Tab-separated table of C-alpha atoms and ligand atoms in Angstrom:
chain	number	residue	atom	x	y	z
T	432	UNK	CA	-39.944	-22.808	3.734
T	433	UNK	CA	-37.256	-23.299	6.015
T	434	UNK	CA	-35.532	-20.222	6.489
T	435	UNK	CA	-33.747	-21.377	9.225
T	436	UNK	CA	-32.326	-24.052	7.074
T	437	UNK	CA	-31.114	-22.067	4.304
T	438	UNK	CA	-29.496	-19.559	6.606
T	439	UNK	CA	-27.360	-22.539	8.631
T	440	UNK	CA	-26.181	-23.540	5.113
T	441	UNK	CA	-24.466	-20.239	4.655
T	442	UNK	CA	-23.377	-20.370	8.084
T	443	UNK	CA	-21.986	-23.411	7.702
T	444	UNK	CA	-20.151	-22.774	4.751
T	445	UNK	CA	-18.208	-19.589	5.918
T	446	UNK	CA	-17.504	-22.249	9.159
T	447	UNK	CA	-15.800	-24.507	6.524
T	448	UNK	CA	-13.850	-21.987	4.880
T	449	UNK	CA	-12.712	-20.416	8.201
T	450	UNK	CA	-14.461	-17.165	7.532
T	451	UNK	CA	-16.908	-17.530	10.123
T	452	UNK	CA	-16.796	-14.687	13.228
T	453	UNK	CA	-16.442	-15.601	16.770
T	454	UNK	CA	-16.659	-12.598	19.120
T	455	UNK	CA	-14.958	-11.992	22.384
T	456	UNK	CA	-17.552	-10.953	25.187
T	457	UNK	CA	-15.322	-8.131	27.047
T	458	UNK	CA	-16.353	-6.378	30.029
T	459	UNK	CA	-14.003	-3.070	29.966
T	460	UNK	CA	-12.928	-2.100	33.088
T	461	UNK	CA	-12.903	1.731	33.324
T	462	UNK	CA	-9.266	3.227	34.525
T	463	UNK	CA	-7.777	-0.741	33.989
T	464	UNK	CA	-7.477	-0.342	29.723
T	465	UNK	CA	-5.768	-2.101	27.383
T	466	UNK	CA	-6.684	-5.055	30.627
T	467	UNK	CA	-10.408	-6.011	30.290
T	468	UNK	CA	-12.517	-9.301	31.478
T	469	UNK	CA	-13.066	-11.495	28.776
T	470	UNK	CA	-16.078	-13.783	29.528
T	471	UNK	CA	-16.358	-17.737	27.598
T	472	UNK	CA	-17.958	-20.586	28.499
T	473	UNK	CA	-19.138	-19.210	31.677
T	474	UNK	CA	-15.479	-18.493	32.834
T	475	UNK	CA	-14.606	-14.631	33.360
T	476	UNK	CA	-10.676	-14.191	32.822
T	477	UNK	CA	-8.525	-10.965	32.655
T	478	UNK	CA	-6.931	-10.699	29.228
T	479	UNK	CA	-4.982	-7.868	27.511
T	480	UNK	CA	-6.684	-6.138	24.568
T	481	UNK	CA	-3.888	-5.759	21.652
T	482	UNK	CA	-6.980	-4.741	18.693
T	483	UNK	CA	-8.671	-2.349	20.169
T	484	UNK	CA	-9.385	1.248	17.880
T	485	UNK	CA	-9.470	3.180	21.217
T	486	UNK	CA	-6.511	3.802	20.332
T	487	UNK	CA	-5.413	6.563	22.612
T	488	UNK	CA	-7.692	5.219	25.384
T	489	UNK	CA	-9.336	8.296	25.596
T	490	UNK	CA	-12.411	6.140	26.075
T	491	UNK	CA	-11.281	5.970	29.621
T	492	UNK	CA	-9.884	9.051	30.317
T	493	UNK	CA	-11.285	11.305	33.126
T	494	UNK	CA	-12.039	14.660	31.406
T	495	UNK	CA	-14.001	12.450	28.905
T	496	UNK	CA	-16.106	10.740	31.258
T	497	UNK	CA	-16.397	13.819	33.374
T	498	UNK	CA	-17.830	15.558	30.330
T	499	UNK	CA	-19.852	12.318	29.798
T	500	UNK	CA	-21.670	12.095	32.798
T	501	UNK	CA	-22.181	16.300	33.686
T	502	UNK	CA	-23.836	15.919	30.455
T	503	UNK	CA	-26.440	13.356	30.939
T	504	UNK	CA	-26.637	15.096	33.767
T	505	UNK	CA	-27.819	18.537	32.527
T	506	UNK	CA	-30.018	17.196	29.671
T	507	UNK	CA	-30.634	13.337	30.197
T	508	UNK	CA	-29.896	10.434	28.227
T	509	UNK	CA	-31.210	10.933	24.090
T	510	UNK	CA	-31.390	13.782	22.145
T	511	UNK	CA	-35.489	13.819	21.652
T	512	UNK	CA	-35.777	13.403	17.799
T	513	UNK	CA	-33.880	13.677	14.149
T	514	UNK	CA	-32.147	16.647	14.188
T	515	UNK	CA	-34.821	18.086	12.604
T	516	UNK	CA	-37.268	17.374	14.613
T	517	UNK	CA	-35.964	18.755	18.221
T	518	UNK	CA	-33.203	16.380	18.150
T	519	UNK	CA	-30.551	19.210	17.502
T	520	UNK	CA	-29.170	19.986	21.096
T	521	UNK	CA	-26.413	22.612	22.007
T	522	UNK	CA	-24.137	20.420	22.687
T	523	UNK	CA	-23.741	18.770	18.773
T	524	UNK	CA	-23.175	22.081	17.511
T	525	UNK	CA	-20.919	22.810	19.900
T	526	UNK	CA	-19.085	19.522	18.831
T	527	UNK	CA	-19.714	21.024	15.138
T	528	UNK	CA	-18.271	23.431	15.659
T	529	UNK	CA	-15.164	22.276	17.414
T	530	UNK	CA	-14.905	19.758	14.305
T	531	UNK	CA	-14.898	22.336	11.741
T	532	UNK	CA	-11.990	24.402	14.059
T	533	UNK	CA	-10.463	20.678	13.924
T	534	UNK	CA	-10.065	20.557	10.111
T	535	UNK	CA	-9.829	24.230	9.938
T	536	UNK	CA	-12.546	24.124	8.062
T	537	UNK	CA	-15.758	26.127	7.510
T	538	UNK	CA	-18.652	23.571	8.649
T	539	UNK	CA	-18.953	20.083	9.797
T	540	UNK	CA	-21.886	17.346	9.833
T	541	UNK	CA	-22.495	14.932	12.598
T	542	UNK	CA	-23.661	10.872	12.328
T	543	UNK	CA	-24.486	8.527	14.241
T	544	UNK	CA	-20.899	6.704	13.253
T	545	UNK	CA	-18.317	7.097	10.672
T	546	UNK	CA	-19.868	4.223	8.401
T	547	UNK	CA	-23.146	6.468	8.036
T	548	UNK	CA	-21.045	9.786	7.798
T	549	UNK	CA	-19.065	7.513	4.689
T	550	UNK	CA	-22.343	6.030	3.332
T	551	UNK	CA	-24.787	9.098	3.459
T	552	UNK	CA	-22.365	11.852	2.105
T	553	UNK	CA	-21.114	9.439	-0.733
T	554	UNK	CA	-24.169	8.452	-1.690
T	555	UNK	CA	-25.743	12.012	-1.567
T	556	UNK	CA	-23.049	13.488	-4.064
T	557	UNK	CA	-22.990	11.071	-5.943
T	558	UNK	CA	-26.498	10.857	-6.415
T	559	UNK	CA	-27.399	14.095	-6.440
T	560	UNK	CA	-24.561	15.862	-8.499
T	561	UNK	CA	-26.060	15.306	-12.221
T	562	UNK	CA	-23.238	13.293	-14.088
T	563	UNK	CA	-21.301	12.803	-11.299
T	564	UNK	CA	-17.956	10.155	-11.632
T	565	UNK	CA	-16.541	8.727	-8.504
T	566	UNK	CA	-12.709	7.837	-8.320
T	567	UNK	CA	-12.343	5.227	-5.708
T	568	UNK	CA	-9.231	4.302	-4.076
T	569	UNK	CA	-9.096	0.228	-4.481
T	570	UNK	CA	-8.726	0.045	-0.786
T	571	UNK	CA	-11.109	1.660	0.435
T	572	UNK	CA	-13.493	0.850	3.479
T	573	UNK	CA	-16.786	-1.104	2.635
T	574	UNK	CA	-18.605	2.257	4.072
T	575	UNK	CA	-17.590	4.318	1.105
T	576	UNK	CA	-17.965	1.366	-1.644
T	577	UNK	CA	-21.223	0.896	-0.251
T	578	UNK	CA	-22.224	4.678	-0.101
T	579	UNK	CA	-20.783	4.502	-3.951
T	580	UNK	CA	-22.837	2.095	-4.625
T	581	UNK	CA	-26.287	3.298	-3.157
T	582	UNK	CA	-25.569	6.228	-5.105
T	583	UNK	CA	-25.755	5.198	-8.558
T	584	UNK	CA	-23.358	7.033	-9.936
T	585	UNK	CA	-20.270	5.859	-12.159
T	586	UNK	CA	-17.460	4.554	-10.240
T	587	UNK	CA	-13.971	4.398	-11.861
T	588	UNK	CA	-12.084	1.848	-9.045
T	589	UNK	CA	-8.047	3.045	-9.483
T	590	UNK	CA	-5.169	1.071	-7.942
T	591	UNK	CA	-4.274	1.159	-4.372
T	592	UNK	CA	-2.316	4.254	-3.497
T	593	UNK	CA	-1.161	4.568	-7.288
T	594	UNK	CA	-1.264	8.195	-8.097
T	595	UNK	CA	-0.169	7.160	-11.842
T	596	UNK	CA	-3.502	5.241	-12.537
T	597	UNK	CA	-5.049	7.794	-10.896
T	598	UNK	CA	-4.077	10.427	-13.171
T	599	UNK	CA	-4.283	7.583	-16.142
T	600	UNK	CA	-8.034	7.283	-15.584
T	601	UNK	CA	-8.917	11.170	-14.590
T	602	UNK	CA	-7.539	11.694	-17.933
T	603	UNK	CA	-9.808	9.847	-20.115
T	604	UNK	CA	-13.137	11.232	-18.245
T	605	UNK	CA	-15.781	14.149	-19.834
T	606	UNK	CA	-13.386	16.784	-18.699
T	607	UNK	CA	-16.749	18.851	-17.863
T	608	UNK	CA	-18.753	15.699	-15.181
T	609	UNK	CA	-18.267	16.362	-11.647
T	610	UNK	CA	-15.736	14.469	-10.276
T	611	UNK	CA	-15.114	12.705	-6.719
T	612	UNK	CA	-11.701	11.324	-5.768
T	613	UNK	CA	-12.291	9.145	-2.633
T	614	UNK	CA	-9.612	7.706	-0.467
T	615	UNK	CA	-8.620	7.286	3.295
T	616	UNK	CA	-5.234	8.608	4.692
T	617	UNK	CA	-4.494	5.517	7.035
T	618	UNK	CA	-5.742	2.556	5.834
T	619	UNK	CA	-6.125	0.470	8.784
T	620	UNK	CA	-5.408	-3.127	7.756
T	621	UNK	CA	-1.948	-2.791	6.059
T	622	UNK	CA	-1.231	0.700	8.309
T	623	UNK	CA	-0.134	2.333	4.785
T	624	UNK	CA	-0.530	6.249	4.323
T	625	UNK	CA	-1.887	7.614	0.799
T	626	UNK	CA	0.305	9.805	-0.631
T	627	UNK	CA	-2.597	12.782	-0.323
T	628	UNK	CA	-0.142	15.902	-1.489
T	629	UNK	CA	0.623	13.867	-5.027
T	630	UNK	CA	-3.317	12.834	-4.985
T	631	UNK	CA	-4.449	16.659	-4.262
T	632	UNK	CA	-2.441	17.726	-6.896
T	633	UNK	CA	-3.963	15.321	-9.553
T	634	UNK	CA	-7.347	15.982	-8.256
T	635	UNK	CA	-6.547	19.394	-8.907
T	636	UNK	CA	-5.319	19.414	-12.065
T	637	UNK	CA	-8.762	17.604	-13.012
T	638	UNK	CA	-10.953	19.587	-11.779
T	639	UNK	CA	-11.908	16.547	-9.157
T	640	UNK	CA	-12.976	17.057	-5.667
T	641	UNK	CA	-11.293	15.148	-3.104
T	642	UNK	CA	-12.758	12.918	-0.391
T	643	UNK	CA	-10.430	11.829	2.216
T	644	UNK	CA	-11.579	9.224	5.452
T	645	UNK	CA	-9.001	10.474	8.245
T	646	UNK	CA	-10.958	7.679	10.110
T	647	UNK	CA	-7.682	6.138	11.421
T	648	UNK	CA	-5.249	9.288	11.641
T	649	UNK	CA	-7.868	11.757	13.306
T	650	UNK	CA	-6.513	12.225	17.167
T	651	UNK	CA	-3.519	10.481	16.323
T	652	UNK	CA	-1.410	12.547	13.883
T	653	UNK	CA	-0.890	16.195	12.980
T	654	UNK	CA	-0.315	18.638	15.735
T	655	UNK	CA	-3.804	18.978	16.832
T	656	UNK	CA	-4.771	15.726	16.204
T	657	UNK	CA	-5.958	16.692	12.475
T	658	UNK	CA	-4.944	13.683	11.056
T	659	UNK	CA	-2.868	13.208	8.169
T	660	UNK	CA	-4.217	15.882	5.848
T	661	UNK	CA	-3.017	18.788	9.100
T	662	UNK	CA	0.567	16.851	9.591
T	663	UNK	CA	1.283	17.352	5.790
T	664	UNK	CA	-0.327	20.967	5.459
T	665	UNK	CA	-2.947	19.635	3.477
T	666	UNK	CA	-6.574	20.445	4.727
T	667	UNK	CA	-7.356	23.271	2.542
T	668	UNK	CA	-6.696	21.833	-0.267
T	669	UNK	CA	-8.895	18.963	0.714
T	670	UNK	CA	-12.641	19.315	-0.457
T	671	UNK	CA	-13.976	17.018	2.528
T	672	UNK	CA	-12.555	15.674	5.487
T	673	UNK	CA	-14.422	12.769	6.807
T	674	UNK	CA	-13.894	10.875	10.731
T	675	UNK	CA	-15.168	8.970	13.354
T	676	UNK	CA	-15.412	9.882	16.996
T	677	UNK	CA	-15.561	6.235	17.535
T	678	UNK	CA	-11.602	5.177	17.390
T	679	UNK	CA	-8.836	7.854	18.492
T	680	UNK	CA	-11.622	10.117	20.622
T	681	UNK	CA	-12.917	6.855	22.437
T	682	UNK	CA	-16.859	7.829	21.889
T	683	UNK	CA	-18.768	7.501	18.897
T	684	UNK	CA	-20.131	9.037	15.790
T	685	UNK	CA	-18.564	9.993	12.395
T	686	UNK	CA	-18.850	13.287	10.772
T	687	UNK	CA	-17.837	15.284	7.424
T	688	UNK	CA	-16.264	18.915	7.474
T	689	UNK	CA	-15.973	20.793	4.279
T	690	UNK	CA	-17.560	24.284	3.328
T	691	UNK	CA	-20.706	25.741	4.426
T	692	UNK	CA	-22.514	24.793	1.599
T	693	UNK	CA	-20.857	21.380	0.997
T	694	UNK	CA	-21.873	20.359	4.647
T	695	UNK	CA	-25.225	22.617	4.067
T	696	UNK	CA	-26.030	20.242	0.832
T	697	UNK	CA	-25.292	16.887	2.635
T	698	UNK	CA	-27.607	18.161	5.548
T	699	UNK	CA	-30.251	18.937	3.909
T	700	UNK	CA	-30.390	15.903	1.062
T	701	UNK	CA	-28.947	12.742	2.696
T	702	UNK	CA	-31.622	10.219	3.863
T	703	UNK	CA	-28.691	8.937	6.723
T	704	UNK	CA	-28.190	12.775	7.922
T	705	UNK	CA	-31.916	13.336	8.324
T	706	UNK	CA	-33.886	10.026	8.894
T	707	UNK	CA	-32.460	8.908	12.656
T	708	UNK	CA	-32.604	10.111	15.766
T	709	UNK	CA	-29.181	12.365	16.760
T	710	UNK	CA	-26.519	11.120	18.734
T	711	UNK	CA	-27.336	11.628	22.772
T	712	UNK	CA	-26.224	14.931	23.902
T	713	UNK	CA	-23.797	13.122	25.986
T	714	UNK	CA	-22.159	11.671	23.177
T	715	UNK	CA	-21.509	15.021	21.376
T	716	UNK	CA	-19.955	16.566	24.758
T	717	UNK	CA	-17.621	13.229	25.432
T	718	UNK	CA	-16.459	13.504	21.776
T	719	UNK	CA	-16.001	16.905	22.410
T	720	UNK	CA	-13.675	16.734	25.608
T	721	UNK	CA	-11.222	14.143	23.941
T	722	UNK	CA	-11.091	16.402	20.746
T	723	UNK	CA	-10.001	19.140	22.962
T	724	UNK	CA	-7.907	17.630	24.872
T	725	UNK	CA	-6.073	16.272	21.761
T	726	UNK	CA	-5.982	19.394	20.130
T	727	UNK	CA	-3.230	20.756	22.887
T	728	UNK	CA	-1.883	17.778	24.337
T	729	UNK	CA	0.525	15.674	22.774
T	730	UNK	CA	1.597	13.331	25.839
T	731	UNK	CA	-0.954	10.370	24.659
T	732	UNK	CA	0.382	10.221	20.605
T	733	UNK	CA	3.936	10.291	21.695
T	734	UNK	CA	3.793	7.387	24.297
T	735	UNK	CA	1.950	5.778	21.662
T	736	UNK	CA	4.771	6.207	18.871
T	737	UNK	CA	7.129	5.072	21.313
T	738	UNK	CA	5.189	1.871	22.208
T	739	UNK	CA	4.436	1.208	18.559
T	740	UNK	CA	8.249	1.408	18.235
T	741	UNK	CA	9.016	-1.104	20.802
T	742	UNK	CA	7.054	-3.704	19.635
T	743	UNK	CA	7.976	-3.657	16.249
T	744	UNK	CA	11.769	-3.850	18.272
T	745	UNK	CA	10.919	-6.445	20.151
T	746	UNK	CA	8.635	-8.608	16.426
T	747	UNK	CA	12.334	-8.169	14.739
T	748	UNK	CA	14.631	-8.787	17.769
T	749	UNK	CA	12.479	-12.336	18.060
T	750	UNK	CA	12.621	-12.652	13.966
T	751	UNK	CA	8.819	-12.214	13.569
T	752	UNK	CA	7.865	-10.620	11.004
T	753	UNK	CA	5.640	-7.773	10.177
T	754	UNK	CA	4.553	-5.096	8.036
T	755	UNK	CA	6.332	-1.921	7.835
T	756	UNK	CA	4.436	1.211	7.672
T	757	UNK	CA	4.702	4.773	8.983
T	758	UNK	CA	1.544	4.358	11.215
T	759	UNK	CA	0.526	2.986	14.478
T	760	UNK	CA	-0.840	-0.890	13.025
T	761	UNK	CA	1.258	-3.985	13.538
T	762	UNK	CA	0.036	-6.271	10.890
T	763	UNK	CA	1.567	-9.917	11.491
T	764	UNK	CA	0.416	-11.763	8.283
T	765	UNK	CA	-0.672	-15.635	8.677
T	766	UNK	CA	-2.195	-16.076	5.057
T	767	UNK	CA	-4.193	-18.711	5.988
T	768	UNK	CA	-8.216	-17.988	7.651
T	769	UNK	CA	-7.763	-21.201	10.286
T	770	UNK	CA	-4.121	-20.763	10.760
T	771	UNK	CA	-5.257	-17.137	12.460
T	772	UNK	CA	-8.176	-18.225	14.128
T	773	UNK	CA	-5.745	-21.428	15.799
T	774	UNK	CA	-3.076	-18.253	16.624
T	775	UNK	CA	-5.232	-16.016	18.121
T	776	UNK	CA	-7.123	-18.908	20.499
T	777	UNK	CA	-3.673	-19.741	21.621
T	778	UNK	CA	-2.868	-16.433	22.210
T	779	UNK	CA	-6.302	-15.925	24.603
T	780	UNK	CA	-5.845	-19.792	25.891
T	781	UNK	CA	-2.199	-19.773	26.716
T	782	UNK	CA	-1.133	-16.425	26.985
T	783	UNK	CA	-4.536	-14.288	28.372
T	784	UNK	CA	-3.350	-11.869	24.926
T	785	UNK	CA	-6.672	-11.035	23.126
T	786	UNK	CA	-6.185	-10.061	19.445
T	787	UNK	CA	-8.808	-10.740	16.789
T	788	UNK	CA	-8.344	-12.914	13.872
T	789	UNK	CA	-8.670	-10.591	10.636
T	790	UNK	CA	-10.106	-12.796	7.668
T	791	UNK	CA	-12.103	-12.101	4.439
T	792	UNK	CA	-14.316	-9.897	4.065
T	793	UNK	CA	-12.367	-7.182	6.199
T	794	UNK	CA	-9.086	-7.766	3.979
T	795	UNK	CA	-8.756	-10.202	0.616
T	796	UNK	CA	-8.807	-14.059	1.304
T	797	UNK	CA	-4.903	-15.145	1.500
T	798	UNK	CA	-4.022	-12.374	3.370
T	799	UNK	CA	-5.960	-13.318	6.644
T	800	UNK	CA	-3.788	-11.902	9.262
T	801	UNK	CA	-3.368	-10.706	13.258
T	802	UNK	CA	-3.673	-7.154	13.845
T	803	UNK	CA	-1.755	-5.571	16.692
T	804	UNK	CA	-2.144	-1.739	17.618
T	805	UNK	CA	-0.123	-0.844	21.342
T	806	UNK	CA	-1.729	2.124	22.957
T	807	UNK	CA	0.366	4.937	25.053
T	808	UNK	CA	-1.622	2.520	27.919
T	809	UNK	CA	0.483	-0.971	26.928
T	810	UNK	CA	3.236	-1.225	29.163
T	811	UNK	CA	6.728	-2.278	28.479
T	812	UNK	CA	6.053	-5.344	30.658
T	813	UNK	CA	2.401	-5.525	28.093
T	814	UNK	CA	4.936	-5.468	24.854
T	815	UNK	CA	7.462	-7.768	26.442
T	816	UNK	CA	4.576	-10.367	27.423
T	817	UNK	CA	3.233	-10.273	23.577
T	818	UNK	CA	6.607	-10.616	22.093
T	819	UNK	CA	7.128	-13.689	24.062
T	820	UNK	CA	3.685	-15.158	23.445
T	821	UNK	CA	4.422	-14.983	19.756
T	822	UNK	CA	8.040	-16.012	19.809
T	823	UNK	CA	7.393	-19.310	21.477
T	824	UNK	CA	4.246	-19.878	19.400
T	825	UNK	CA	6.936	-19.110	15.837
T	826	UNK	CA	9.028	-21.789	17.995
T	827	UNK	CA	6.320	-24.390	17.965
T	828	UNK	CA	5.132	-23.866	14.339
T	829	UNK	CA	8.972	-24.054	13.208
T	830	UNK	CA	8.682	-27.453	14.799
T	831	UNK	CA	5.602	-28.264	13.427
T	832	UNK	CA	7.153	-27.648	9.771
T	833	UNK	CA	10.167	-29.848	10.768
T	834	UNK	CA	8.086	-32.691	11.582
T	835	UNK	CA	5.762	-32.342	8.440
O	650	PLP	C1	-14.243	1.751	11.352
O	650	PLP	C2	-14.577	2.428	9.881
O	650	PLP	C3	-15.087	3.545	9.438
O	650	PLP	C4	-16.735	3.798	10.446
O	650	PLP	O1	-16.171	4.251	11.516
O	650	PLP	P1	-17.251	4.229	12.479
O	650	PLP	O2	-17.210	5.431	13.686
O	650	PLP	O3	-17.149	2.876	13.812
O	650	PLP	O4	-18.846	3.611	12.001
O	650	PLP	C5	-14.912	3.988	8.368
O	650	PLP	N1	-13.820	4.213	7.371
O	650	PLP	C6	-12.622	3.377	7.881
O	650	PLP	C7	-11.801	3.322	7.062
O	650	PLP	C8	-12.910	2.858	9.001
O	650	PLP	O5	-12.130	2.045	9.289
């Protein structure tokens, strides 16, 4: 059997469709964010990163760096085991307490990533709760979809952010079956925000538990960075809040928060929690420093909002269409995978601007886009440079259209 030929055949198909993924080989430069070096074909060039999920630049915050360095000196590199077998360190528990406090919950549980936390929590809930039915928003992230699939629980998909559809589907289900309504607050690709209050009201009416992924909101929304549910005063009405330490908090790791019994249940039964080495204590210490800082500092969030507004304003003035939403995510729809890649290549080569083309399966086919995430560290000059680059591109496209 020529396995490589089998692999290559499918890779070639991806390339023909324009869906093959090319990674930019970046070298982040501490203190220079959003500027970084890009390694390409033996060349190294400075680029401005416009698609990072280190939304506030906390990955280079001196407090976070100091916390990680201090903890490495104090505890060494790795955790030394799974949480069960010698891997639970004091720093993990301090972080879990900080997370429970962030969301005003009794308890929190740490995972090696946000993906793993969704996958493990949903697969455990769906498989361990007898006759459980999971109602999943159609726009949910792959980590939730995979967790639900793995649970083998009955799954009902409701229309994205459509509370009437959710209610219609809930109403048809057996009253006494345990139900979970799983959704996100900020959807990362369109940047739209769920009507959390209405979803909670409907879920409460039908006795369903609520499972909320706040991955793209923690650190960024709410007076202490607790997410959109904190901003809306709804945290205590959500059964389980899930988040990441890898995006706005600038480190790595994922977590769930909820009642003590819920977290103990996942801790006790989730394979994805039990059978893997705990995060390095230094990672936990750095994440906690980031969380605690953003609990009491609003300046990063305010500056980010200002830069997001400036980019939107610049795009509007230049006549470049972008998806409007209430979040920090600025999608420019191109709707074709090959064109999206061409535009991204051009921005990188001619303008030193790095924005990753977003293609299938991250977004549905035909909705390919460039997705910009302005941070508090993108200067007004960075924004002007991006708008100038896109303006020049748009003019060239208009010319191309006219000639064609
Ligand atoms: C990125 C992402 C995750 C996974 O979080 P990681 O910490 O990166 O593994 C979960 N949910 C959503 C909506 C995400 O975008």
